[in-house]
Amino acid sequence: MSDSSSEHSPATPDSEKLKLSTKLAYGAGDVGAAITANIGVFYTAYFLTDVAGIAAGLATWILLIGKVWDAVNDPVVGVLSDRTNSPRWGRRLPWMLYGAIPFGITFFLQWLVPRFSANDSANQWGLFWYYIVISILFNSFYTAVNLPYTALTPELTQDYNERTNLNSYRFAFSIGGSIVSVIVFGIIAALIPNDRIQQYLVMGVVCAILSVLPIYWCIWGTRDRILARAAQNPTFEQPVSLPILQQVRIVLSNRPFLYVVGIYLCSWLAVQVTAAIIPYFVLSWMRLSDAVVAQVILAVQGTALLMLFIWSKLSQRYGKKAVYFMGMSVWIIAQAGLFFLQPGQIAFMYVLAVMAGFGVSTAYLIPWSMLPDVIELDELKTGQRREGIFYSFMVFLQKVSLAVAVALVLKSLEWNQYIRSTPENLAPIQPDSALLAIRIAIGPLPTIALICGLILAYFYPLTREVHADILLKLKERKLKAQ
């Protein structure tokens, strides 16, 4: 399982070491994406069905269309950011600079519940098209900000271990942002206990502001490092000129990249299907309150945050694959256990949530630490750096797969006669068919995905030694070109 031992670790050049201020600024760049994504994945489905009052079938299409568009625009932004060439800001930062404010505004607009007609049926369709349009706009700006941000990792450092450490800062901020979003929502829910429409409106305003400001910290805190490395390595900022279809063929012929995509897909399929179904599971199966939903999410995310730096240190000693196996093994036990959890077993529910946090932490850290290594292999083969296209295709495949999976889970609730809550009945008794669908979505489905991810991780070929050899060859090529 281990992909190296510490005694084989290559020396890290001083130029590849990152300042603490740079790591903190880089990490801050993921706060906005984390807050909006966390609120989205945990609350959007429930908001659409039980707050806005949209039928589950229509809500399924809103989620599916928004996420498919979110996936489709990823390769477009990836290629365009690869081709961007700003002497003042580089390739990635202009996208973040100009996209941040529209990103915040469109996030807020998702949580309004406008009234289009006194006729309930006509109003349903008015809400449907409103959320479709806003979802497309928000996901466009989300991609414009977040995808160039994720592609910054290989431009900040080439060192194998430093990248894992850098990503631990990124995901510490990411999970921290997720936790903040849950706390904010919990406080707002406590202050406005009986008006869910007002709760979501206030949450939208507060979280939009909290999401936009850290993006500018990231821009100003990483700019000097990015431009300095670009000056030392001109290929980092050289626009990629190959036609997009040829780039796609090159990307899909990179076997280690396909393994990384598979590992990432399996991990995040488990994360997002579970996240989407948690409110239904806690409220309908466990028969607990809205406050408990937030507490369960905090138990998972809090544990994941605490484990990030521990996993990062263990990765330096034992390798990325070994750490992934450690976290996933605990997570599989927890995920499978949720299916057998019974109402009243509240303490056991929190234990399983903490155990899941061990694995969720590695799902954040390991695939994103592997991807920059894959990009260097591509550079060795082609002579060009194309971070944007690799990151965009990874996110594209993830979003399409997860959109379909989450939509099917939501559709299964409709097929199994799920009863929406109303202001008069906030916690309706669900039929056995709906309860079984909820339990399957939170237990067996994610467990199968995690097992598939373990199998793919076992065969992942880029060890620390292989990566060191890639960097050595790239360095030799650079010296010959001088």
Short mmCIF file of C-alpha atoms in Angstrom, two decimals:
data_model
loop_
_atom_site.label_atom_id
_atom_site.label_comp_id
_atom_site.label_asym_id
_atom_site.label_seq_id
_atom_site.Cartn_x
_atom_site.Cartn_y
_atom_site.Cartn_z
CA MET A 1 0.00 0.00 0.00
CA SER A 2 2.78 2.43 0.82
CA ASP A 3 4.18 4.21 -2.18
CA SER A 4 7.48 5.11 -0.55
CA SER A 5 9.36 5.42 2.63
CA SER A 6 10.76 8.61 4.07
CA GLU A 7 14.37 7.57 3.48
CA HIS A 8 13.80 7.79 -0.26
CA SER A 9 12.43 11.35 -0.09
CA PRO A 10 14.37 13.64 -2.42
CA ALA A 11 15.86 16.83 -1.10
CA THR A 12 13.58 19.82 -1.39
CA PRO A 13 15.20 22.89 -2.96
CA ASP A 14 14.77 26.08 -0.94
CA SER A 15 13.01 27.65 -3.94
CA GLU A 16 10.27 25.01 -3.66
CA LYS A 17 9.58 25.77 0.02
CA LEU A 18 6.59 28.02 0.50
CA LYS A 19 6.25 30.80 3.06
CA LEU A 20 3.56 30.42 5.69
CA SER A 21 1.89 33.59 4.41
CA THR A 22 1.69 32.09 0.91
CA LYS A 23 0.18 28.85 2.22
CA LEU A 24 -2.39 30.76 4.27
CA ALA A 25 -3.33 32.98 1.34
CA TYR A 26 -3.63 29.99 -0.96
CA GLY A 27 -5.79 28.16 1.56
CA ALA A 28 -8.08 31.18 1.93
CA GLY A 29 -8.91 30.96 -1.77
CA ASP A 30 -11.01 27.85 -1.16
CA VAL A 31 -13.15 29.33 1.61
CA GLY A 32 -15.76 30.80 -0.73
CA ALA A 33 -16.06 27.63 -2.78
CA ALA A 34 -16.30 25.58 0.42
CA ILE A 35 -19.03 27.71 1.98
CA THR A 36 -21.18 27.80 -1.14
CA ALA A 37 -20.59 24.16 -2.05
CA ASN A 38 -21.24 22.96 1.49
CA ILE A 39 -24.48 24.92 1.78
CA GLY A 40 -25.40 23.72 -1.70
CA VAL A 41 -24.75 20.04 -1.20
CA PHE A 42 -26.36 19.79 2.24
CA TYR A 43 -29.31 22.12 1.81
CA THR A 44 -30.21 22.76 -1.85
CA ALA A 45 -32.33 19.64 -2.38
CA TYR A 46 -34.15 20.14 0.91
CA PHE A 47 -34.60 23.88 0.22
CA LEU A 48 -36.15 23.21 -3.17
CA THR A 49 -38.56 20.52 -2.00
CA ASP A 50 -39.47 21.59 1.54
CA VAL A 51 -38.90 25.38 1.61
CA ALA A 52 -39.58 26.63 -1.92
CA GLY A 53 -42.24 23.94 -2.20
CA ILE A 54 -41.20 22.52 -5.56
CA ALA A 55 -42.19 18.96 -6.42
CA ALA A 56 -39.32 16.48 -6.08
CA GLY A 57 -39.47 15.65 -9.79
CA LEU A 58 -38.99 19.30 -10.81
CA ALA A 59 -36.32 19.79 -8.13
CA THR A 60 -34.44 16.85 -9.64
CA TRP A 61 -34.27 18.63 -12.99
CA ILE A 62 -33.11 21.87 -11.40
CA LEU A 63 -30.22 20.07 -9.71
CA LEU A 64 -29.38 18.03 -12.78
CA ILE A 65 -29.43 20.90 -15.30
CA GLY A 66 -27.44 23.19 -13.01
CA LYS A 67 -24.76 20.59 -12.33
CA VAL A 68 -24.49 19.39 -15.92
CA TRP A 69 -23.98 23.00 -17.02
CA ASP A 70 -21.46 23.39 -14.19
CA ALA A 71 -19.60 20.40 -15.62
CA VAL A 72 -19.83 21.52 -19.26
CA ASN A 73 -18.33 24.93 -18.54
CA ASP A 74 -15.31 23.47 -16.71
CA PRO A 75 -13.30 22.44 -19.81
CA VAL A 76 -14.15 25.77 -21.44
CA VAL A 77 -12.81 27.78 -18.50
CA GLY A 78 -9.87 25.39 -18.15
CA VAL A 79 -8.77 25.87 -21.75
CA LEU A 80 -9.36 29.64 -21.65
CA SER A 81 -7.36 30.02 -18.44
CA ASP A 82 -4.53 27.99 -20.00
CA ARG A 83 -4.58 30.51 -22.86
CA THR A 84 -4.84 33.61 -20.65
CA ASN A 85 -1.62 35.64 -20.51
CA SER A 86 -1.66 38.69 -18.22
CA PRO A 87 1.81 40.11 -17.40
CA ARG A 88 0.39 41.61 -14.21
CA TRP A 89 -1.72 38.68 -12.95
CA GLY A 90 -0.61 35.54 -14.79
CA ARG A 91 -2.99 32.95 -16.22
CA ARG A 92 -5.31 32.14 -13.30
CA LEU A 93 -5.66 35.20 -11.09
CA PRO A 94 -7.58 37.44 -13.56
CA TRP A 95 -10.45 34.95 -13.52
CA MET A 96 -10.64 35.09 -9.73
CA LEU A 97 -10.26 38.87 -9.62
CA TYR A 98 -13.19 39.65 -11.93
CA GLY A 99 -15.41 36.69 -11.12
CA ALA A 100 -15.56 36.97 -7.31
CA ILE A 101 -18.33 39.56 -6.91
CA PRO A 102 -20.75 38.05 -9.51
CA PHE A 103 -20.08 34.71 -7.82
CA GLY A 104 -21.32 36.10 -4.48
CA ILE A 105 -24.36 37.85 -5.95
CA THR A 106 -25.63 34.81 -7.85
CA PHE A 107 -25.12 32.59 -4.78
CA PHE A 108 -27.43 34.88 -2.80
CA LEU A 109 -30.10 34.87 -5.54
CA GLN A 110 -30.41 31.07 -5.24
CA TRP A 111 -32.05 31.39 -1.82
CA LEU A 112 -34.87 33.75 -2.70
CA VAL A 113 -38.40 32.35 -2.99
CA PRO A 114 -40.18 34.75 -5.36
CA ARG A 115 -43.89 34.54 -6.02
CA PHE A 116 -44.79 34.43 -9.73
CA SER A 117 -48.50 33.61 -9.62
CA ALA A 118 -51.41 33.14 -7.25
CA ASN A 119 -52.02 29.85 -9.04
CA ASP A 120 -49.91 27.17 -7.35
CA SER A 121 -49.28 25.21 -10.55
CA ALA A 122 -48.18 28.30 -12.50
CA ASN A 123 -46.04 29.40 -9.57
CA GLN A 124 -44.31 26.00 -9.52
CA TRP A 125 -43.20 26.49 -13.12
CA GLY A 126 -42.19 30.09 -12.46
CA LEU A 127 -39.98 28.94 -9.59
CA PHE A 128 -38.64 26.10 -11.72
CA TRP A 129 -37.39 28.42 -14.47
CA TYR A 130 -36.13 31.00 -11.95
CA TYR A 131 -33.92 28.43 -10.18
CA ILE A 132 -32.76 26.99 -13.51
CA VAL A 133 -31.52 30.41 -14.71
CA ILE A 134 -29.93 31.36 -11.39
CA SER A 135 -28.29 27.93 -11.09
CA ILE A 136 -26.72 28.30 -14.54
CA LEU A 137 -25.44 31.80 -13.71
CA PHE A 138 -24.09 30.82 -10.30
CA ASN A 139 -22.35 27.70 -11.58
CA SER A 140 -20.76 29.73 -14.39
CA PHE A 141 -19.19 32.19 -11.95
CA TYR A 142 -18.32 29.41 -9.49
CA THR A 143 -16.29 27.71 -12.21
CA ALA A 144 -14.71 30.99 -13.35
CA VAL A 145 -13.40 31.56 -9.82
CA ASN A 146 -12.74 28.09 -8.47
CA LEU A 147 -11.27 26.17 -11.38
CA PRO A 148 -8.38 28.61 -12.01
CA TYR A 149 -7.82 28.61 -8.25
CA THR A 150 -7.46 24.83 -8.09
CA ALA A 151 -4.97 24.95 -10.98
CA LEU A 152 -2.62 27.16 -8.93
CA THR A 153 -1.16 24.23 -6.93
CA PRO A 154 1.45 23.05 -9.47
CA GLU A 155 2.33 26.67 -10.25
CA LEU A 156 3.23 27.37 -6.62
CA THR A 157 5.58 24.42 -6.03
CA GLN A 158 6.86 21.29 -7.76
CA ASP A 159 7.90 19.42 -4.62
CA TYR A 160 6.04 16.15 -3.97
CA ASN A 161 5.67 16.58 -0.18
CA GLU A 162 5.24 20.36 -0.27
CA ARG A 163 2.22 19.93 -2.51
CA THR A 164 0.57 17.62 -0.01
CA ASN A 165 1.35 20.13 2.74
CA LEU A 166 0.00 22.99 0.61
CA ASN A 167 -3.20 21.07 -0.02
CA SER A 168 -3.54 20.43 3.70
CA TYR A 169 -3.70 24.22 4.17
CA ARG A 170 -6.17 24.50 1.32
CA PHE A 171 -8.50 21.89 2.72
CA ALA A 172 -8.09 23.14 6.29
CA PHE A 173 -9.56 26.41 5.05
CA SER A 174 -12.05 24.49 2.93
CA ILE A 175 -13.34 22.37 5.78
CA GLY A 176 -13.14 25.41 8.06
CA GLY A 177 -15.35 27.31 5.62
CA SER A 178 -17.76 24.38 5.54
CA ILE A 179 -17.93 24.38 9.32
CA VAL A 180 -18.46 28.15 9.43
CA SER A 181 -21.33 27.84 6.96
CA VAL A 182 -23.06 25.24 9.13
CA ILE A 183 -22.53 27.33 12.29
CA VAL A 184 -23.85 30.44 10.54
CA PHE A 185 -26.92 28.58 9.35
CA GLY A 186 -27.46 27.14 12.83
CA ILE A 187 -27.29 30.59 14.44
CA ILE A 188 -29.68 32.05 11.86
CA ALA A 189 -32.10 29.14 12.35
CA ALA A 190 -32.04 29.73 16.11
CA LEU A 191 -32.67 33.46 15.71
CA ILE A 192 -35.46 32.93 13.15
CA PRO A 193 -36.96 29.62 14.33
CA ASN A 194 -40.33 29.53 12.58
CA ASP A 195 -39.70 31.05 9.16
CA ARG A 196 -37.58 28.87 6.89
CA ILE A 197 -37.89 31.21 3.91
CA GLN A 198 -36.41 34.06 5.96
CA GLN A 199 -33.72 31.73 7.35
CA TYR A 200 -32.43 30.89 3.91
CA LEU A 201 -32.61 34.50 2.73
CA VAL A 202 -30.45 35.78 5.61
CA MET A 203 -28.09 32.83 5.20
CA GLY A 204 -27.65 33.73 1.53
CA VAL A 205 -26.61 37.31 2.35
CA VAL A 206 -24.17 36.38 5.12
CA CYS A 207 -22.56 33.46 3.29
CA ALA A 208 -22.20 35.46 0.06
CA ILE A 209 -20.14 38.11 1.88
CA LEU A 210 -18.05 35.50 3.71
CA SER A 211 -17.40 33.74 0.39
CA VAL A 212 -16.17 36.70 -1.65
CA LEU A 213 -13.71 38.41 0.69
CA PRO A 214 -11.17 35.53 1.11
CA ILE A 215 -10.80 35.25 -2.68
CA TYR A 216 -9.08 38.63 -2.73
CA TRP A 217 -6.77 37.56 0.12
CA CYS A 218 -5.72 34.62 -2.04
CA ILE A 219 -5.11 36.80 -5.10
CA TRP A 220 -2.89 39.31 -3.33
CA GLY A 221 -1.15 36.71 -1.15
CA THR A 222 -0.07 34.37 -3.98
CA ARG A 223 0.52 36.81 -6.84
CA ASP A 224 4.20 37.50 -6.14
CA ARG A 225 5.06 33.81 -5.79
CA ILE A 226 3.24 32.86 -8.99
CA LEU A 227 4.85 35.61 -11.05
CA ALA A 228 8.31 34.86 -9.60
CA ARG A 229 8.05 31.17 -10.48
CA ALA A 230 6.71 32.04 -13.92
CA ALA A 231 9.80 34.20 -14.50
CA GLN A 232 12.05 31.27 -13.50
CA ASN A 233 10.02 28.74 -15.51
CA PRO A 234 8.57 30.40 -18.63
CA THR A 235 6.59 27.25 -19.56
CA PHE A 236 4.40 27.84 -16.47
CA GLU A 237 2.82 30.91 -18.04
CA GLN A 238 3.14 29.94 -21.71
CA PRO A 239 -0.34 29.80 -23.26
CA VAL A 240 -1.31 26.36 -24.56
CA SER A 241 -2.04 26.53 -28.28
CA LEU A 242 -3.16 23.02 -29.21
CA PRO A 243 -6.77 22.59 -30.41
CA ILE A 244 -9.11 21.52 -27.61
CA LEU A 245 -9.95 18.11 -29.13
CA GLN A 246 -6.26 17.26 -29.39
CA GLN A 247 -5.81 18.32 -25.77
CA VAL A 248 -8.71 16.09 -24.76
CA ARG A 249 -7.10 13.10 -26.48
CA ILE A 250 -3.79 13.79 -24.72
CA VAL A 251 -5.49 14.11 -21.33
CA LEU A 252 -7.51 10.92 -21.72
CA SER A 253 -4.43 8.97 -22.87
CA ASN A 254 -2.68 9.76 -19.56
CA ARG A 255 -3.28 6.54 -17.61
CA PRO A 256 -2.32 7.85 -14.13
CA PHE A 257 -4.75 10.74 -14.65
CA LEU A 258 -7.60 8.29 -15.26
CA TYR A 259 -6.75 6.53 -11.99
CA VAL A 260 -6.79 9.86 -10.12
CA VAL A 261 -10.15 10.76 -11.68
CA GLY A 262 -11.56 7.39 -10.66
CA ILE A 263 -10.30 7.70 -7.09
CA TYR A 264 -11.72 11.21 -6.85
CA LEU A 265 -15.07 10.23 -8.37
CA CYS A 266 -15.57 7.33 -5.99
CA SER A 267 -14.61 9.36 -2.92
CA TRP A 268 -16.81 12.32 -3.78
CA LEU A 269 -19.72 10.20 -4.91
CA ALA A 270 -19.81 8.93 -1.34
CA VAL A 271 -19.42 12.43 0.10
CA GLN A 272 -22.07 14.17 -1.96
CA VAL A 273 -24.73 11.46 -2.03
CA THR A 274 -24.42 11.22 1.76
CA ALA A 275 -24.48 15.00 2.14
CA ALA A 276 -27.60 15.35 0.00
CA ILE A 277 -29.50 12.69 1.94
CA ILE A 278 -28.39 13.60 5.51
CA PRO A 279 -31.23 16.10 6.19
CA TYR A 280 -33.80 13.53 5.04
CA PHE A 281 -32.09 10.77 7.08
CA VAL A 282 -31.90 12.76 10.32
CA LEU A 283 -35.35 14.33 10.06
CA SER A 284 -37.36 11.47 8.55
CA TRP A 285 -35.62 8.26 9.71
CA MET A 286 -34.02 9.31 13.01
CA ARG A 287 -36.98 11.67 13.77
CA LEU A 288 -34.67 14.41 15.10
CA SER A 289 -34.61 18.20 14.70
CA ASP A 290 -32.99 20.62 12.24
CA ALA A 291 -30.37 21.42 14.89
CA VAL A 292 -29.21 17.80 14.90
CA VAL A 293 -28.64 17.94 11.12
CA ALA A 294 -26.13 20.75 11.71
CA GLN A 295 -24.51 18.84 14.58
CA VAL A 296 -24.01 15.72 12.47
CA ILE A 297 -22.45 17.79 9.68
CA LEU A 298 -20.17 19.51 12.21
CA ALA A 299 -19.09 16.13 13.63
CA VAL A 300 -18.03 14.95 10.16
CA GLN A 301 -16.40 18.19 9.04
CA GLY A 302 -14.78 18.94 12.40
CA THR A 303 -13.11 15.52 12.46
CA ALA A 304 -12.01 15.93 8.86
CA LEU A 305 -10.41 19.28 9.71
CA LEU A 306 -8.53 17.88 12.70
CA MET A 307 -7.26 14.93 10.67
CA LEU A 308 -5.98 16.93 7.67
CA PHE A 309 -2.58 17.80 9.07
CA ILE A 310 -2.19 14.36 10.65
CA TRP A 311 -2.83 12.72 7.28
CA SER A 312 -0.41 15.18 5.66
CA LYS A 313 2.38 14.17 8.04
CA LEU A 314 1.61 10.47 7.62
CA SER A 315 1.65 10.94 3.85
CA GLN A 316 5.22 12.24 4.01
CA ARG A 317 6.25 9.12 5.92
CA TYR A 318 4.17 6.38 4.30
CA GLY A 319 2.99 7.85 0.99
CA LYS A 320 -0.30 9.03 -0.46
CA LYS A 321 -1.72 5.61 -1.29
CA ALA A 322 -1.17 4.28 2.21
CA VAL A 323 -2.89 7.28 3.80
CA TYR A 324 -5.83 6.90 1.42
CA PHE A 325 -6.19 3.25 2.45
CA MET A 326 -6.11 4.15 6.15
CA GLY A 327 -8.83 6.79 5.88
CA MET A 328 -11.07 4.85 3.53
CA SER A 329 -11.01 1.72 5.69
CA VAL A 330 -12.47 3.60 8.67
CA TRP A 331 -14.94 5.45 6.46
CA ILE A 332 -16.29 2.26 4.85
CA ILE A 333 -17.13 0.82 8.27
CA ALA A 334 -18.93 4.04 9.25
CA GLN A 335 -20.83 4.37 5.99
CA ALA A 336 -22.05 0.79 6.03
CA GLY A 337 -23.08 1.18 9.66
CA LEU A 338 -25.47 4.03 8.83
CA PHE A 339 -27.80 1.63 7.03
CA PHE A 340 -28.25 -0.41 10.23
CA LEU A 341 -28.65 2.63 12.51
CA GLN A 342 -32.02 2.69 14.27
CA PRO A 343 -34.06 5.62 15.61
CA GLY A 344 -33.00 6.27 19.19
CA GLN A 345 -29.35 5.27 18.64
CA ILE A 346 -28.24 8.89 18.77
CA ALA A 347 -24.85 8.39 20.43
CA PHE A 348 -23.94 5.71 17.87
CA MET A 349 -24.96 8.11 15.08
CA TYR A 350 -22.40 10.67 16.27
CA VAL A 351 -19.71 7.97 16.58
CA LEU A 352 -20.30 6.99 12.95
CA ALA A 353 -20.19 10.66 11.91
CA VAL A 354 -16.77 11.09 13.55
CA MET A 355 -15.48 7.90 11.93
CA ALA A 356 -16.69 9.12 8.54
CA GLY A 357 -14.72 12.33 9.11
CA PHE A 358 -11.47 10.32 9.11
CA GLY A 359 -12.14 9.21 5.55
CA VAL A 360 -13.68 12.45 4.29
CA SER A 361 -10.40 14.15 5.20
CA THR A 362 -8.43 11.90 2.86
CA ALA A 363 -11.03 12.41 0.13
CA TYR A 364 -10.22 16.13 0.30
CA LEU A 365 -6.45 15.73 0.53
CA ILE A 366 -5.15 12.79 -1.48
CA PRO A 367 -6.66 13.03 -5.00
CA TRP A 368 -5.85 16.74 -5.27
CA SER A 369 -2.28 16.02 -4.10
CA MET A 370 -1.91 13.35 -6.79
CA LEU A 371 -3.12 15.50 -9.69
CA PRO A 372 -0.10 17.88 -9.92
CA ASP A 373 2.18 14.84 -10.23
CA VAL A 374 0.12 13.68 -13.21
CA ILE A 375 0.49 17.12 -14.82
CA GLU A 376 4.28 16.88 -14.64
CA LEU A 377 4.15 13.50 -16.37
CA ASP A 378 2.16 15.16 -19.16
CA GLU A 379 4.72 17.99 -19.36
CA LEU A 380 7.52 15.42 -19.70
CA LYS A 381 5.68 13.75 -22.58
CA THR A 382 4.42 16.83 -24.43
CA GLY A 383 6.68 19.73 -23.41
CA GLN A 384 3.66 21.85 -22.41
CA ARG A 385 1.93 22.56 -19.09
CA ARG A 386 -1.83 22.36 -19.25
CA GLU A 387 -3.04 22.54 -15.65
CA GLY A 388 -6.35 24.10 -16.69
CA ILE A 389 -7.42 21.27 -18.98
CA PHE A 390 -6.46 18.56 -16.46
CA TYR A 391 -8.21 20.24 -13.54
CA SER A 392 -11.24 21.07 -15.65
CA PHE A 393 -11.67 17.52 -16.94
CA MET A 394 -11.32 16.08 -13.47
CA VAL A 395 -14.01 18.44 -12.20
CA PHE A 396 -16.12 17.95 -15.37
CA LEU A 397 -16.29 14.18 -14.98
CA GLN A 398 -16.91 14.52 -11.26
CA LYS A 399 -19.78 16.98 -11.66
CA VAL A 400 -21.54 15.02 -14.39
CA SER A 401 -21.34 11.76 -12.46
CA LEU A 402 -22.38 13.29 -9.16
CA ALA A 403 -25.17 15.32 -10.73
CA VAL A 404 -26.69 12.17 -12.16
CA ALA A 405 -26.20 10.25 -8.91
CA VAL A 406 -27.71 12.94 -6.65
CA ALA A 407 -30.58 13.52 -9.09
CA LEU A 408 -31.39 9.80 -9.09
CA VAL A 409 -31.33 9.75 -5.29
CA LEU A 410 -33.76 12.68 -5.19
CA LYS A 411 -35.89 11.07 -7.89
CA SER A 412 -36.01 7.86 -5.87
CA LEU A 413 -37.70 9.81 -3.07
CA GLU A 414 -40.45 10.82 -5.48
CA TRP A 415 -40.78 7.25 -6.77
CA ASN A 416 -41.16 6.05 -3.17
CA GLN A 417 -43.90 8.54 -2.19
CA TYR A 418 -41.77 10.91 -0.09
CA ILE A 419 -44.02 13.46 1.69
CA ARG A 420 -42.80 17.06 1.64
CA SER A 421 -42.93 19.10 4.86
CA THR A 422 -45.22 22.12 5.05
CA PRO A 423 -45.46 25.06 7.48
CA GLU A 424 -48.37 23.21 9.11
CA ASN A 425 -46.50 19.87 9.30
CA LEU A 426 -42.73 20.31 9.49
CA ALA A 427 -42.04 16.61 10.19
CA PRO A 428 -44.51 14.37 8.33
CA ILE A 429 -44.45 10.62 8.90
CA GLN A 430 -42.90 9.02 5.81
CA PRO A 431 -44.05 5.72 4.23
CA ASP A 432 -41.77 2.68 4.65
CA SER A 433 -40.80 2.82 0.96
CA ALA A 434 -39.42 6.36 1.30
CA LEU A 435 -37.56 5.47 4.49
CA LEU A 436 -35.92 2.46 2.83
CA ALA A 437 -34.84 4.64 -0.13
CA ILE A 438 -33.24 7.12 2.29
CA ARG A 439 -31.37 4.35 4.14
CA ILE A 440 -30.07 2.78 0.92
CA ALA A 441 -28.83 6.17 -0.28
CA ILE A 442 -26.91 6.82 2.93
CA GLY A 443 -25.51 3.29 3.42
CA PRO A 444 -24.96 0.76 0.60
CA LEU A 445 -24.53 3.20 -2.30
CA PRO A 446 -21.65 5.23 -0.78
CA THR A 447 -20.05 2.07 0.62
CA ILE A 448 -19.83 0.47 -2.83
CA ALA A 449 -18.31 3.65 -4.25
CA LEU A 450 -15.63 3.75 -1.53
CA ILE A 451 -14.65 0.13 -2.13
CA CYS A 452 -14.22 0.88 -5.86
CA GLY A 453 -12.00 3.83 -4.94
CA LEU A 454 -9.76 1.58 -2.84
CA ILE A 455 -9.31 -0.80 -5.77
CA LEU A 456 -8.29 2.05 -8.10
CA ALA A 457 -5.89 3.50 -5.50
CA TYR A 458 -4.14 0.14 -5.22
CA PHE A 459 -3.20 0.25 -8.91
CA TYR A 460 -2.25 3.97 -9.06
CA PRO A 461 1.27 3.97 -10.60
CA LEU A 462 2.91 7.31 -9.66
CA THR A 463 4.92 6.67 -6.51
CA ARG A 464 7.22 9.24 -4.91
CA GLU A 465 10.22 7.67 -6.64
CA VAL A 466 8.55 7.80 -10.06
CA HIS A 467 7.64 11.45 -9.51
CA ALA A 468 11.20 12.31 -8.46
CA ASP A 469 12.46 10.72 -11.69
CA ILE A 470 9.97 12.81 -13.71
CA LEU A 471 11.20 16.02 -12.07
CA LEU A 472 14.83 15.05 -12.70
CA LYS A 473 14.15 14.53 -16.40
CA LEU A 474 12.29 17.84 -16.63
CA LYS A 475 15.23 19.57 -14.98
CA GLU A 476 17.68 17.95 -17.41
CA ARG A 477 15.53 19.09 -20.35
CA LYS A 478 15.46 22.63 -19.00
CA LEU A 479 19.27 22.70 -18.59
CA LYS A 480 19.76 21.46 -22.16
CA ALA A 481 17.45 24.15 -23.49
CA GLN A 482 19.45 26.93 -21.80
#
